[in-house]
Amino acid sequence: MSLSPEDALRLNVLLANKPQAIRINESSMVVSGLTADGEARVELRPNCRDDQYIRKVKELISGHVLGSPGGYPVYLQRWTRMGQMKDDSLEQLLMLGEPEAVVAAVCAPGLTDELARRAWWAMEDADNARHMLRKQAICEGEMGPVLAAYLVEYLPFETEAEKQIETVRLVLQAGLLDEQQRSELWRKAARKAPYYAGFIATLPDAIPEAQEPHPLWLAHHEALQGLADGGNALAAALLRVLSGPGQVWLHTVHRIFKKPSNQDVVNITLDEMAAYFGALRDAPVDATLEELEIEAEEWCSCDASAVAVEGVDQALTPLMRSVRILSGMGYGVVRPVFKGTTAIGSLMRRKLEPVMTPLLQHVDRLTAHPPRR
C-alpha cells in the first residue's frame, strides 16, 4: 500500500521547500512543517488504517532526510537520552517528525538557540524544556526565557517532587525570570515546600526574603573577614551563613525539613547543604550524623583554621562545630533510616525524627532566631 498520489505530491513539495522542522499529529492526521515564512500544513487523506498510513508517511520523510526509508533509526533511540548525538545531525533529527528524534536533539550537547527554537516548535514538553535549560547556550539565548516561562506555568501540574525541585532550580538561573516572577515563585513555595529546595540550590545568597544578620556576625565580621581574606575557609563559611542572606538560607532549610514529602526532597536538600559549605571539605562525605559530630569535635580542636576562628571569640566554637558537621551532609546521614524502606509522607517523617531532631539543632545553633518546628 502506497501513499495517495495527492499526499505524496504535497509531502514532496513540503520537503522540497526545506522545512526547518516537521511535526506529525497522528490524531488529526496532519503533517506540519516549520518554514522561514511560517507553518505549512498537509492534511492527510489515508487510504488504509491510520497507523499504517502514518508509517508510510514517516518512511517517505525519512527517505528524503536520511536517505533511508526505515524511519527514525532504532540504534539512535538507545542514544537519545544520553546526549550522544553528533552536532551535525541535529537539523536532520528535527525534520523526521519523530518525538524520540526531537528528544535526541534537545539532549545533545551541541544544541544551539536556533535549533532549540525549532525543537520547541516540534514538541513542547516539560522534560524537553528542562533538558534545554541545562545548557548555557540556551539559557543565554532567546529561548531561555521562553522555556522558563513555560515551566513556571506548567509547574502546578508537576506531581513529582524531584521534577518540581529541578524545574525551580533551572528557571531561577540568571536572566530567565525577572524579580517579580522570582518573588511570585517564592510565594508559591509556601504551599509547595519542594520549591524551597530549588531556591537553596540556585539562589543560596539571593533568596527573596530579608533577615537580620546573626549578632556574632555584627560583632566579628571584620575580624572574620580578615581571616577569610587570608584563605581561612571556615571564617568565610561563618561570614556567609551568619549574614542576613545566610540566615534566610537557614530558615529555608528549616521550612524544607518541617514537612518533607518524600525521600528525594530530603536527599537533595542534604546534598545542597553540603554544597553550601563545600569549601570546608576536599571531597563529599559518606558518614552518619554521629560520626560527623565526632569528627567535627576532633577537627575543631586541631585544625589551624578552627584555632584561628576560636581566637576571635570562643562563642564561635559551637557554631564552627555545627558548620563542620553540616558540610558533611549526604545520604550517609539518613542511610540508617532510608535503607530498605520506601516510606514517604508522615511515616517517613516519623522514621526520620531521631536523625532530623539533632540535625536541626545544629541548624538552630547557627540561626539567631530559629523558626518554630
mmCIF file of C-alpha atoms in Angstrom, residues 16 29 32 42 47 123-124 132 160 172 178 202-203 222 278 323 332 346 360 373:
data_model
loop_
_atom_site.group_PDB
_atom_site.id
_atom_site.type_symbol
_atom_site.label_atom_id
_atom_site.label_comp_id
_atom_site.label_asym_id
_atom_site.label_seq_id
_atom_site.Cartn_x
_atom_site.Cartn_y
_atom_site.Cartn_z
ATOM 1 C CA ALA A 16 11.454 20.393 -1.310
ATOM 2 C CA MET A 29 -3.599 13.192 10.591
ATOM 3 C CA SER A 32 3.185 20.421 9.688
ATOM 4 C CA VAL A 42 -0.534 18.901 4.878
ATOM 5 C CA ASN A 47 -6.307 5.101 2.041
ATOM 6 C CA MET A 123 7.490 19.249 20.596
ATOM 7 C CA GLU A 124 6.538 21.410 23.555
ATOM 8 C CA MET A 132 17.464 22.538 27.128
ATOM 9 C CA GLU A 160 6.936 14.541 41.227
ATOM 10 C CA LEU A 172 15.992 30.564 38.697
ATOM 11 C CA ASP A 178 12.595 38.871 36.379
ATOM 12 C CA THR A 202 20.308 28.183 42.703
ATOM 13 C CA LEU A 203 19.930 31.321 44.844
ATOM 14 C CA GLU A 222 35.661 42.490 60.352
ATOM 15 C CA GLY A 278 31.633 22.646 50.380
ATOM 16 C CA VAL A 323 29.262 24.337 60.281
ATOM 17 C CA GLY A 332 25.068 8.646 54.825
ATOM 18 C CA SER A 346 4.137 11.169 57.625
ATOM 19 C CA LEU A 360 18.132 20.740 63.116
ATOM 20 C CA ARG A 373 9.338 23.403 64.295
#
